[in-house]
Amino acid sequence: MMAFYQKRIDRRSRTEIVNFLLNHDRYFTMRPWNRSTAYAHNIKLHRLGLTAKQLAQAYELMDVDYWDEIRWPIEAFTEAQGGCYTLCVNGRSGGYLVLYRSKRELTGHLSYCPSCGQRNFKKIPPIFNAAHEQVIAQVILNSQAAGQTSVYLKQQAIAELPISTEEKVTLIGRIRGQLLDCSQSDSCGVCKKPRRNYEVLPKRLSVCPGAGLDQFETFTAEDWSMSALRDRVELVCAFDAACDAIRSNFIALLAEVKVVNVTEYRPVQVKKLQFGVV
């Protein structure tokens, strides 16, 4: 891959590292009025170093959604940074790639449907082997676990259990904890097939779009050790490399595809008269 955005930086020289960071292209992380900026690259077509033929092909692609074909370096970069940094497209026409701080946050989903993929914010209730535990669990689930212990004890199904009140109180307390955040059944709300609880809770990447990165830094020796400077230059150079990879993917795409017009027919529901119907 030919380097377009990447630069060779002598990691032994504080002066060279600081000059690189201070002079790197930057762009607004939200809008100009926000005034927050971060490391960035201009990816407008006329700034990509394309040949006249490539540029003509590129303009034809503007009416086609091609981004998914070239964006994989963003996921690779984000993964390599442990989710702490990512790349986002910014600008009125999406003409800039900007380096953002990010973090992985739990989505809040606790179960999913293997059949249709629908996710749910409730867990599947556990199976209780003991008959009296299952009776108590069903009463709690039916009441959405909203009642007090004294209320549950008065429910007919629990009152008729052949165990002592002390045992019932103990079981109600334990089972209520086990049913916390559980739905009444394991049925999917969409396809009605059984759901499964997540073994590892899913996370999503959260980006703070208005936060700047090194916006007012001067990288003085008092504030930045050489180790910290090298870490920062490694991050920014990795960002530059990811931008180069995206550009290379785009140029490769220009050589492999062409834009064609395709007629698509889609079903349209209309009302018509039907005779012989009472």
PDB file of C-alpha atoms in Angstrom:
ATOM      1  CA  MET A   1       0.000   0.000   0.000  1.00  0.00           C
ATOM      2  CA  MET A   2       1.480   3.323  -1.056  1.00  0.00           C
ATOM      3  CA  ALA A   3       1.692   5.935   1.710  1.00  0.00           C
ATOM      4  CA  PHE A   4      -0.360   9.012   0.956  1.00  0.00           C
ATOM      5  CA  TYR A   5      -1.213  10.389   4.390  1.00  0.00           C
ATOM      6  CA  GLN A   6       1.515   8.619   6.351  1.00  0.00           C
ATOM      7  CA  LYS A   7       4.820  10.318   7.163  1.00  0.00           C
ATOM      8  CA  ARG A   8       8.089   8.953   8.489  1.00  0.00           C
ATOM      9  CA  ILE A   9       8.672  10.246  12.006  1.00  0.00           C
ATOM     10  CA  ASP A  10      11.912   9.895  13.958  1.00  0.00           C
ATOM     11  CA  ARG A  11      10.615   8.638  17.317  1.00  0.00           C
ATOM     12  CA  ARG A  12      13.944   9.574  18.937  1.00  0.00           C
ATOM     13  CA  SER A  13      13.493  13.274  18.265  1.00  0.00           C
ATOM     14  CA  ARG A  14      11.151  15.227  20.542  1.00  0.00           C
ATOM     15  CA  THR A  15      11.280  18.177  18.135  1.00  0.00           C
ATOM     16  CA  GLU A  16      10.236  16.058  15.141  1.00  0.00           C
ATOM     17  CA  ILE A  17       7.418  14.376  17.059  1.00  0.00           C
ATOM     18  CA  VAL A  18       6.050  17.660  18.400  1.00  0.00           C
ATOM     19  CA  ASN A  19       6.228  19.340  14.985  1.00  0.00           C
ATOM     20  CA  PHE A  20       4.400  16.406  13.441  1.00  0.00           C
ATOM     21  CA  LEU A  21       1.588  16.540  16.003  1.00  0.00           C
ATOM     22  CA  LEU A  22       1.267  20.331  15.932  1.00  0.00           C
ATOM     23  CA  ASN A  23       1.211  20.523  12.132  1.00  0.00           C
ATOM     24  CA  HIS A  24      -1.051  17.554  11.463  1.00  0.00           C
ATOM     25  CA  ASP A  25      -4.281  18.386   9.618  1.00  0.00           C
ATOM     26  CA  ARG A  26      -7.236  18.906  11.940  1.00  0.00           C
ATOM     27  CA  TYR A  27     -10.980  19.287  11.555  1.00  0.00           C
ATOM     28  CA  PHE A  28     -13.969  20.173  13.690  1.00  0.00           C
ATOM     29  CA  THR A  29     -15.372  17.245  15.653  1.00  0.00           C
ATOM     30  CA  MET A  30     -18.914  18.600  15.408  1.00  0.00           C
ATOM     31  CA  ARG A  31     -19.479  21.917  13.653  1.00  0.00           C
ATOM     32  CA  PRO A  32     -17.365  25.063  13.332  1.00  0.00           C
ATOM     33  CA  TRP A  33     -19.330  26.817  16.073  1.00  0.00           C
ATOM     34  CA  ASN A  34     -18.287  24.025  18.438  1.00  0.00           C
ATOM     35  CA  ARG A  35     -14.635  24.987  17.825  1.00  0.00           C
ATOM     36  CA  SER A  36     -13.408  21.567  19.035  1.00  0.00           C
ATOM     37  CA  THR A  37     -10.966  19.922  16.647  1.00  0.00           C
ATOM     38  CA  ALA A  38      -9.086  16.645  16.309  1.00  0.00           C
ATOM     39  CA  TYR A  39      -6.610  14.998  13.947  1.00  0.00           C
ATOM     40  CA  ALA A  40      -8.147  14.608  10.500  1.00  0.00           C
ATOM     41  CA  HIS A  41      -7.615  14.153   6.770  1.00  0.00           C
ATOM     42  CA  ASN A  42      -9.450  15.698   3.840  1.00  0.00           C
ATOM     43  CA  ILE A  43     -10.899  12.862   1.733  1.00  0.00           C
ATOM     44  CA  LYS A  44     -12.768  14.945  -0.851  1.00  0.00           C
ATOM     45  CA  LEU A  45     -12.322  13.433  -4.283  1.00  0.00           C
ATOM     46  CA  HIS A  46     -10.120  16.189  -5.672  1.00  0.00           C
ATOM     47  CA  ARG A  47      -7.798  15.808  -2.656  1.00  0.00           C
ATOM     48  CA  LEU A  48      -7.172  12.061  -3.021  1.00  0.00           C
ATOM     49  CA  GLY A  49      -4.397  12.316  -5.613  1.00  0.00           C
ATOM     50  CA  LEU A  50      -6.430  10.516  -8.287  1.00  0.00           C
ATOM     51  CA  THR A  51      -5.662  10.440 -11.986  1.00  0.00           C
ATOM     52  CA  ALA A  52      -8.083  12.167 -14.357  1.00  0.00           C
ATOM     53  CA  LYS A  53      -9.572   8.768 -15.294  1.00  0.00           C
ATOM     54  CA  GLN A  54      -9.939   7.711 -11.652  1.00  0.00           C
ATOM     55  CA  LEU A  55     -11.518  11.053 -10.764  1.00  0.00           C
ATOM     56  CA  ALA A  56     -14.125  10.668 -13.509  1.00  0.00           C
ATOM     57  CA  GLN A  57     -14.947   7.167 -12.265  1.00  0.00           C
ATOM     58  CA  ALA A  58     -15.108   8.423  -8.690  1.00  0.00           C
ATOM     59  CA  TYR A  59     -17.699  11.061  -9.512  1.00  0.00           C
ATOM     60  CA  GLU A  60     -19.898   8.332 -11.024  1.00  0.00           C
ATOM     61  CA  LEU A  61     -19.817   6.520  -7.688  1.00  0.00           C
ATOM     62  CA  MET A  62     -21.265   9.495  -5.816  1.00  0.00           C
ATOM     63  CA  ASP A  63     -24.827   8.290  -6.445  1.00  0.00           C
ATOM     64  CA  VAL A  64     -24.071   4.776  -5.152  1.00  0.00           C
ATOM     65  CA  ASP A  65     -23.661   3.580  -1.573  1.00  0.00           C
ATOM     66  CA  TYR A  66     -20.173   2.082  -1.665  1.00  0.00           C
ATOM     67  CA  TRP A  67     -18.898   2.903   1.827  1.00  0.00           C
ATOM     68  CA  ASP A  68     -19.386  -0.617   3.229  1.00  0.00           C
ATOM     69  CA  GLU A  69     -17.028  -1.922   0.543  1.00  0.00           C
ATOM     70  CA  ILE A  70     -14.059   0.146   1.737  1.00  0.00           C
ATOM     71  CA  ARG A  71     -14.606   0.879   5.451  1.00  0.00           C
ATOM     72  CA  TRP A  72     -13.081  -2.242   7.038  1.00  0.00           C
ATOM     73  CA  PRO A  73      -9.876  -0.379   8.114  1.00  0.00           C
ATOM     74  CA  ILE A  74     -12.022   1.599  10.567  1.00  0.00           C
ATOM     75  CA  GLU A  75     -13.074  -1.566  12.397  1.00  0.00           C
ATOM     76  CA  ALA A  76      -9.489  -2.845  12.341  1.00  0.00           C
ATOM     77  CA  PHE A  77      -8.164   0.436  13.746  1.00  0.00           C
ATOM     78  CA  THR A  78     -10.843   0.606  16.454  1.00  0.00           C
ATOM     79  CA  GLU A  79     -10.153  -2.970  17.506  1.00  0.00           C
ATOM     80  CA  ALA A  80      -6.404  -2.344  17.619  1.00  0.00           C
ATOM     81  CA  GLN A  81      -7.016   0.657  19.888  1.00  0.00           C
ATOM     82  CA  GLY A  82      -9.144  -1.387  22.268  1.00  0.00           C
ATOM     83  CA  GLY A  83     -12.219   0.661  21.392  1.00  0.00           C
ATOM     84  CA  CYS A  84     -10.680   3.815  22.929  1.00  0.00           C
ATOM     85  CA  TYR A  85     -10.341   5.573  19.558  1.00  0.00           C
ATOM     86  CA  THR A  86     -12.092   5.323  16.216  1.00  0.00           C
ATOM     87  CA  LEU A  87     -12.515   7.097  12.880  1.00  0.00           C
ATOM     88  CA  CYS A  88     -15.652   8.943  11.791  1.00  0.00           C
ATOM     89  CA  VAL A  89     -16.643  10.745   8.635  1.00  0.00           C
ATOM     90  CA  ASN A  90     -17.368  14.411   9.208  1.00  0.00           C
ATOM     91  CA  GLY A  91     -18.081  17.539   7.208  1.00  0.00           C
ATOM     92  CA  ARG A  92     -21.132  18.800   5.354  1.00  0.00           C
ATOM     93  CA  SER A  93     -20.538  16.366   2.491  1.00  0.00           C
ATOM     94  CA  GLY A  94     -18.613  13.762   4.469  1.00  0.00           C
ATOM     95  CA  GLY A  95     -15.322  15.103   3.197  1.00  0.00           C
ATOM     96  CA  TYR A  96     -13.157  14.440   6.250  1.00  0.00           C
ATOM     97  CA  LEU A  97     -12.004  11.456   8.275  1.00  0.00           C
ATOM     98  CA  VAL A  98     -11.576  12.490  11.902  1.00  0.00           C
ATOM     99  CA  LEU A  99      -9.941  10.721  14.849  1.00  0.00           C
ATOM    100  CA  TYR A 100     -12.338  10.466  17.799  1.00  0.00           C
ATOM    101  CA  ARG A 101     -12.176   9.219  21.342  1.00  0.00           C
ATOM    102  CA  SER A 102     -14.598   6.344  21.859  1.00  0.00           C
ATOM    103  CA  LYS A 103     -15.571   3.653  24.352  1.00  0.00           C
ATOM    104  CA  ARG A 104     -17.522   0.434  24.402  1.00  0.00           C
ATOM    105  CA  GLU A 105     -20.771   0.518  26.384  1.00  0.00           C
ATOM    106  CA  LEU A 106     -23.253  -2.217  27.220  1.00  0.00           C
ATOM    107  CA  THR A 107     -26.320  -2.082  24.987  1.00  0.00           C
ATOM    108  CA  GLY A 108     -28.584  -3.243  27.822  1.00  0.00           C
ATOM    109  CA  HIS A 109     -29.783  -6.332  25.931  1.00  0.00           C
ATOM    110  CA  LEU A 110     -29.842  -9.486  28.052  1.00  0.00           C
ATOM    111  CA  SER A 111     -31.161 -12.098  25.621  1.00  0.00           C
ATOM    112  CA  TYR A 112     -31.625 -12.711  21.902  1.00  0.00           C
ATOM    113  CA  CYS A 113     -33.556 -14.885  19.478  1.00  0.00           C
ATOM    114  CA  PRO A 114     -31.331 -17.282  17.473  1.00  0.00           C
ATOM    115  CA  SER A 115     -34.060 -17.608  14.826  1.00  0.00           C
ATOM    116  CA  CYS A 116     -34.765 -13.997  13.878  1.00  0.00           C
ATOM    117  CA  GLY A 117     -31.989 -12.114  15.693  1.00  0.00           C
ATOM    118  CA  GLN A 118     -34.348  -9.950  17.754  1.00  0.00           C
ATOM    119  CA  ARG A 119     -32.694  -8.748  20.969  1.00  0.00           C
ATOM    120  CA  ASN A 120     -34.468  -8.299  24.281  1.00  0.00           C
ATOM    121  CA  PHE A 121     -33.828  -6.242  27.406  1.00  0.00           C
ATOM    122  CA  LYS A 122     -35.119  -9.087  29.602  1.00  0.00           C
ATOM    123  CA  LYS A 123     -33.486 -12.387  30.507  1.00  0.00           C
ATOM    124  CA  ILE A 124     -35.049 -15.807  30.116  1.00  0.00           C
ATOM    125  CA  PRO A 125     -36.316 -17.046  33.477  1.00  0.00           C
ATOM    126  CA  PRO A 126     -34.357 -19.975  34.928  1.00  0.00           C
ATOM    127  CA  ILE A 127     -35.873 -23.435  35.209  1.00  0.00           C
ATOM    128  CA  PHE A 128     -36.679 -24.560  38.756  1.00  0.00           C
ATOM    129  CA  ASN A 129     -36.661 -28.320  39.219  1.00  0.00           C
ATOM    130  CA  ALA A 130     -38.474 -28.372  42.548  1.00  0.00           C
ATOM    131  CA  ALA A 131     -42.261 -28.173  42.118  1.00  0.00           C
ATOM    132  CA  HIS A 132     -42.804 -25.668  44.941  1.00  0.00           C
ATOM    133  CA  GLU A 133     -40.016 -23.432  43.580  1.00  0.00           C
ATOM    134  CA  GLN A 134     -41.641 -23.462  40.146  1.00  0.00           C
ATOM    135  CA  VAL A 135     -45.008 -22.487  41.698  1.00  0.00           C
ATOM    136  CA  ILE A 136     -43.455 -19.541  43.545  1.00  0.00           C
ATOM    137  CA  ALA A 137     -41.498 -18.479  40.451  1.00  0.00           C
ATOM    138  CA  GLN A 138     -44.639 -18.477  38.319  1.00  0.00           C
ATOM    139  CA  VAL A 139     -46.528 -16.341  40.841  1.00  0.00           C
ATOM    140  CA  ILE A 140     -43.669 -13.829  40.962  1.00  0.00           C
ATOM    141  CA  LEU A 141     -43.371 -13.710  37.183  1.00  0.00           C
ATOM    142  CA  ASN A 142     -47.085 -13.215  36.730  1.00  0.00           C
ATOM    143  CA  SER A 143     -46.990 -10.255  39.096  1.00  0.00           C
ATOM    144  CA  GLN A 144     -43.824  -8.863  37.462  1.00  0.00           C
ATOM    145  CA  ALA A 145     -42.029  -9.228  40.832  1.00  0.00           C
ATOM    146  CA  ALA A 146     -43.759  -6.084  42.102  1.00  0.00           C
ATOM    147  CA  GLY A 147     -45.330  -7.447  45.293  1.00  0.00           C
ATOM    148  CA  GLN A 148     -44.019  -7.665  48.853  1.00  0.00           C
ATOM    149  CA  THR A 149     -43.302 -11.009  50.508  1.00  0.00           C
ATOM    150  CA  SER A 150     -46.485 -10.722  52.593  1.00  0.00           C
ATOM    151  CA  VAL A 151     -48.510 -10.243  49.393  1.00  0.00           C
ATOM    152  CA  TYR A 152     -47.023 -13.345  47.789  1.00  0.00           C
ATOM    153  CA  LEU A 153     -47.764 -15.421  50.883  1.00  0.00           C
ATOM    154  CA  LYS A 154     -51.462 -14.650  50.455  1.00  0.00           C
ATOM    155  CA  GLN A 155     -51.561 -15.876  46.850  1.00  0.00           C
ATOM    156  CA  GLN A 156     -53.580 -19.087  46.690  1.00  0.00           C
ATOM    157  CA  ALA A 157     -50.940 -21.067  44.787  1.00  0.00           C
ATOM    158  CA  ILE A 158     -48.267 -20.250  47.389  1.00  0.00           C
ATOM    159  CA  ALA A 159     -50.620 -20.519  50.390  1.00  0.00           C
ATOM    160  CA  GLU A 160     -51.476 -24.099  49.409  1.00  0.00           C
ATOM    161  CA  LEU A 161     -47.847 -25.262  49.210  1.00  0.00           C
ATOM    162  CA  PRO A 162     -47.119 -28.016  51.787  1.00  0.00           C
ATOM    163  CA  ILE A 163     -44.096 -26.227  53.310  1.00  0.00           C
ATOM    164  CA  SER A 164     -43.728 -23.950  56.308  1.00  0.00           C
ATOM    165  CA  THR A 165     -44.152 -20.178  56.165  1.00  0.00           C
ATOM    166  CA  GLU A 166     -40.467 -19.726  57.026  1.00  0.00           C
ATOM    167  CA  GLU A 167     -39.466 -21.861  54.043  1.00  0.00           C
ATOM    168  CA  LYS A 168     -41.818 -19.904  51.786  1.00  0.00           C
ATOM    169  CA  VAL A 169     -40.345 -16.587  52.931  1.00  0.00           C
ATOM    170  CA  THR A 170     -36.803 -17.874  52.278  1.00  0.00           C
ATOM    171  CA  LEU A 171     -37.717 -19.212  48.837  1.00  0.00           C
ATOM    172  CA  ILE A 172     -39.596 -16.056  47.832  1.00  0.00           C
ATOM    173  CA  GLY A 173     -36.558 -13.907  48.690  1.00  0.00           C
ATOM    174  CA  ARG A 174     -34.134 -16.142  46.790  1.00  0.00           C
ATOM    175  CA  ILE A 175     -36.343 -16.677  43.745  1.00  0.00           C
ATOM    176  CA  ARG A 176     -37.158 -12.967  43.450  1.00  0.00           C
ATOM    177  CA  GLY A 177     -33.434 -12.304  43.133  1.00  0.00           C
ATOM    178  CA  GLN A 178     -33.073 -15.003  40.486  1.00  0.00           C
ATOM    179  CA  LEU A 179     -35.969 -13.572  38.484  1.00  0.00           C
ATOM    180  CA  LEU A 180     -34.659 -10.023  38.507  1.00  0.00           C
ATOM    181  CA  ASP A 181     -34.756  -8.604  34.940  1.00  0.00           C
ATOM    182  CA  CYS A 182     -36.511 -11.766  33.659  1.00  0.00           C
ATOM    183  CA  SER A 183     -39.474 -11.870  31.295  1.00  0.00           C
ATOM    184  CA  GLN A 184     -42.447 -14.153  31.914  1.00  0.00           C
ATOM    185  CA  SER A 185     -41.298 -16.685  29.306  1.00  0.00           C
ATOM    186  CA  ASP A 186     -38.515 -17.383  26.843  1.00  0.00           C
ATOM    187  CA  SER A 187     -40.729 -16.568  23.838  1.00  0.00           C
ATOM    188  CA  CYS A 188     -39.403 -14.110  21.251  1.00  0.00           C
ATOM    189  CA  GLY A 189     -41.664 -11.086  20.879  1.00  0.00           C
ATOM    190  CA  VAL A 190     -41.357 -11.205  17.086  1.00  0.00           C
ATOM    191  CA  CYS A 191     -41.255 -14.820  15.870  1.00  0.00           C
ATOM    192  CA  LYS A 192     -42.428 -16.467  19.140  1.00  0.00           C
ATOM    193  CA  LYS A 193     -39.536 -18.940  19.070  1.00  0.00           C
ATOM    194  CA  PRO A 194     -37.333 -19.542  22.143  1.00  0.00           C
ATOM    195  CA  ARG A 195     -34.782 -16.897  23.110  1.00  0.00           C
ATOM    196  CA  ARG A 196     -31.368 -17.402  24.694  1.00  0.00           C
ATOM    197  CA  ASN A 197     -29.569 -15.397  27.359  1.00  0.00           C
ATOM    198  CA  TYR A 198     -26.292 -13.792  26.325  1.00  0.00           C
ATOM    199  CA  GLU A 199     -23.229 -15.486  27.773  1.00  0.00           C
ATOM    200  CA  VAL A 200     -21.287 -12.276  27.079  1.00  0.00           C
ATOM    201  CA  LEU A 201     -23.381  -9.115  27.190  1.00  0.00           C
ATOM    202  CA  PRO A 202     -23.208  -7.163  23.897  1.00  0.00           C
ATOM    203  CA  LYS A 203     -21.550  -3.766  23.704  1.00  0.00           C
ATOM    204  CA  ARG A 204     -21.725  -0.905  21.239  1.00  0.00           C
ATOM    205  CA  LEU A 205     -19.122   1.673  20.349  1.00  0.00           C
ATOM    206  CA  SER A 206     -19.992   5.069  21.762  1.00  0.00           C
ATOM    207  CA  VAL A 207     -18.378   8.179  20.283  1.00  0.00           C
ATOM    208  CA  CYS A 208     -18.387  11.654  21.817  1.00  0.00           C
ATOM    209  CA  PRO A 209     -18.757  13.769  18.665  1.00  0.00           C
ATOM    210  CA  GLY A 210     -18.107  17.140  20.280  1.00  0.00           C
ATOM    211  CA  ALA A 211     -14.918  16.293  22.155  1.00  0.00           C
ATOM    212  CA  GLY A 212     -11.636  17.586  20.777  1.00  0.00           C
ATOM    213  CA  LEU A 213      -8.296  15.770  20.877  1.00  0.00           C
ATOM    214  CA  ASP A 214      -5.062  17.613  21.741  1.00  0.00           C
ATOM    215  CA  GLN A 215      -6.766  20.795  20.604  1.00  0.00           C
ATOM    216  CA  PHE A 216      -4.801  23.187  22.800  1.00  0.00           C
ATOM    217  CA  GLU A 217      -1.762  21.024  23.484  1.00  0.00           C
ATOM    218  CA  THR A 218       1.725  22.409  22.974  1.00  0.00           C
ATOM    219  CA  PHE A 219       3.376  19.118  24.034  1.00  0.00           C
ATOM    220  CA  THR A 220       5.823  20.720  26.440  1.00  0.00           C
ATOM    221  CA  ALA A 221       8.381  18.585  28.266  1.00  0.00           C
ATOM    222  CA  GLU A 222       6.726  19.483  31.565  1.00  0.00           C
ATOM    223  CA  ASP A 223       3.408  17.940  30.496  1.00  0.00           C
ATOM    224  CA  TRP A 224       4.501  15.250  28.031  1.00  0.00           C
ATOM    225  CA  SER A 225       7.250  12.714  28.635  1.00  0.00           C
ATOM    226  CA  MET A 226       8.967  11.108  25.649  1.00  0.00           C
ATOM    227  CA  SER A 227       7.077   7.890  26.396  1.00  0.00           C
ATOM    228  CA  ALA A 228       3.739   9.743  26.289  1.00  0.00           C
ATOM    229  CA  LEU A 229       4.746  11.548  23.084  1.00  0.00           C
ATOM    230  CA  ARG A 230       5.698   8.270  21.402  1.00  0.00           C
ATOM    231  CA  ASP A 231       2.359   6.764  22.422  1.00  0.00           C
ATOM    232  CA  ARG A 232       0.532   9.736  20.912  1.00  0.00           C
ATOM    233  CA  VAL A 233       2.519   9.691  17.685  1.00  0.00           C
ATOM    234  CA  GLU A 234       1.880   5.949  17.367  1.00  0.00           C
ATOM    235  CA  LEU A 235      -1.851   6.616  17.678  1.00  0.00           C
ATOM    236  CA  VAL A 236      -1.852   9.389  15.075  1.00  0.00           C
ATOM    237  CA  CYS A 237       0.361   7.399  12.700  1.00  0.00           C
ATOM    238  CA  ALA A 238      -2.030   4.439  13.047  1.00  0.00           C
ATOM    239  CA  PHE A 239      -4.852   6.830  12.176  1.00  0.00           C
ATOM    240  CA  ASP A 240      -2.916   8.005   9.101  1.00  0.00           C
ATOM    241  CA  ALA A 241      -2.332   4.381   8.073  1.00  0.00           C
ATOM    242  CA  ALA A 242      -6.042   3.590   8.402  1.00  0.00           C
ATOM    243  CA  CYS A 243      -6.873   6.568   6.207  1.00  0.00           C
ATOM    244  CA  ASP A 244      -4.330   5.329   3.654  1.00  0.00           C
ATOM    245  CA  ALA A 245      -5.960   1.887   3.718  1.00  0.00           C
ATOM    246  CA  ILE A 246      -9.404   3.385   3.100  1.00  0.00           C
ATOM    247  CA  ARG A 247      -8.035   5.454   0.200  1.00  0.00           C
ATOM    248  CA  SER A 248      -6.353   2.367  -1.275  1.00  0.00           C
ATOM    249  CA  ASN A 249      -9.594   0.413  -0.954  1.00  0.00           C
ATOM    250  CA  PHE A 250     -11.441   3.176  -2.783  1.00  0.00           C
ATOM    251  CA  ILE A 251      -8.902   3.258  -5.630  1.00  0.00           C
ATOM    252  CA  ALA A 252      -9.043  -0.533  -5.920  1.00  0.00           C
ATOM    253  CA  LEU A 253     -12.837  -0.326  -6.056  1.00  0.00           C
ATOM    254  CA  LEU A 254     -12.628   2.107  -8.969  1.00  0.00           C
ATOM    255  CA  ALA A 255     -10.640  -0.472 -10.924  1.00  0.00           C
ATOM    256  CA  GLU A 256     -13.019  -3.342 -10.154  1.00  0.00           C
ATOM    257  CA  VAL A 257     -16.523  -1.957 -10.579  1.00  0.00           C
ATOM    258  CA  LYS A 258     -18.569   0.298 -12.781  1.00  0.00           C
ATOM    259  CA  VAL A 259     -21.874   2.038 -12.157  1.00  0.00           C
ATOM    260  CA  VAL A 260     -24.832   0.717 -14.167  1.00  0.00           C
ATOM    261  CA  ASN A 261     -28.487   1.658 -14.224  1.00  0.00           C
ATOM    262  CA  VAL A 262     -30.788  -1.100 -12.974  1.00  0.00           C
ATOM    263  CA  THR A 263     -34.577  -0.999 -13.023  1.00  0.00           C
ATOM    264  CA  GLU A 264     -36.111  -2.347  -9.822  1.00  0.00           C
ATOM    265  CA  TYR A 265     -39.778  -3.211  -9.453  1.00  0.00           C
ATOM    266  CA  ARG A 266     -41.270  -3.063  -6.004  1.00  0.00           C
ATOM    267  CA  PRO A 267     -44.724  -4.300  -4.923  1.00  0.00           C
ATOM    268  CA  VAL A 268     -47.286  -1.568  -4.335  1.00  0.00           C
ATOM    269  CA  GLN A 269     -50.520  -2.210  -2.423  1.00  0.00           C
ATOM    270  CA  VAL A 270     -53.619  -0.644  -4.026  1.00  0.00           C
ATOM    271  CA  LYS A 271     -57.385  -0.971  -3.399  1.00  0.00           C
ATOM    272  CA  LYS A 272     -59.603  -2.597  -6.078  1.00  0.00           C
ATOM    273  CA  LEU A 273     -63.238  -3.689  -6.368  1.00  0.00           C
ATOM    274  CA  GLN A 274     -64.026  -7.345  -5.766  1.00  0.00           C
ATOM    275  CA  PHE A 275     -67.430  -8.619  -6.829  1.00  0.00           C
ATOM    276  CA  GLY A 276     -69.401 -11.471  -5.287  1.00  0.00           C
ATOM    277  CA  VAL A 277     -68.265 -10.780  -1.722  1.00  0.00           C
ATOM    278  CA  VAL A 278     -70.944 -10.276   0.928  1.00  0.00           C
TER     279      VAL A 278
END
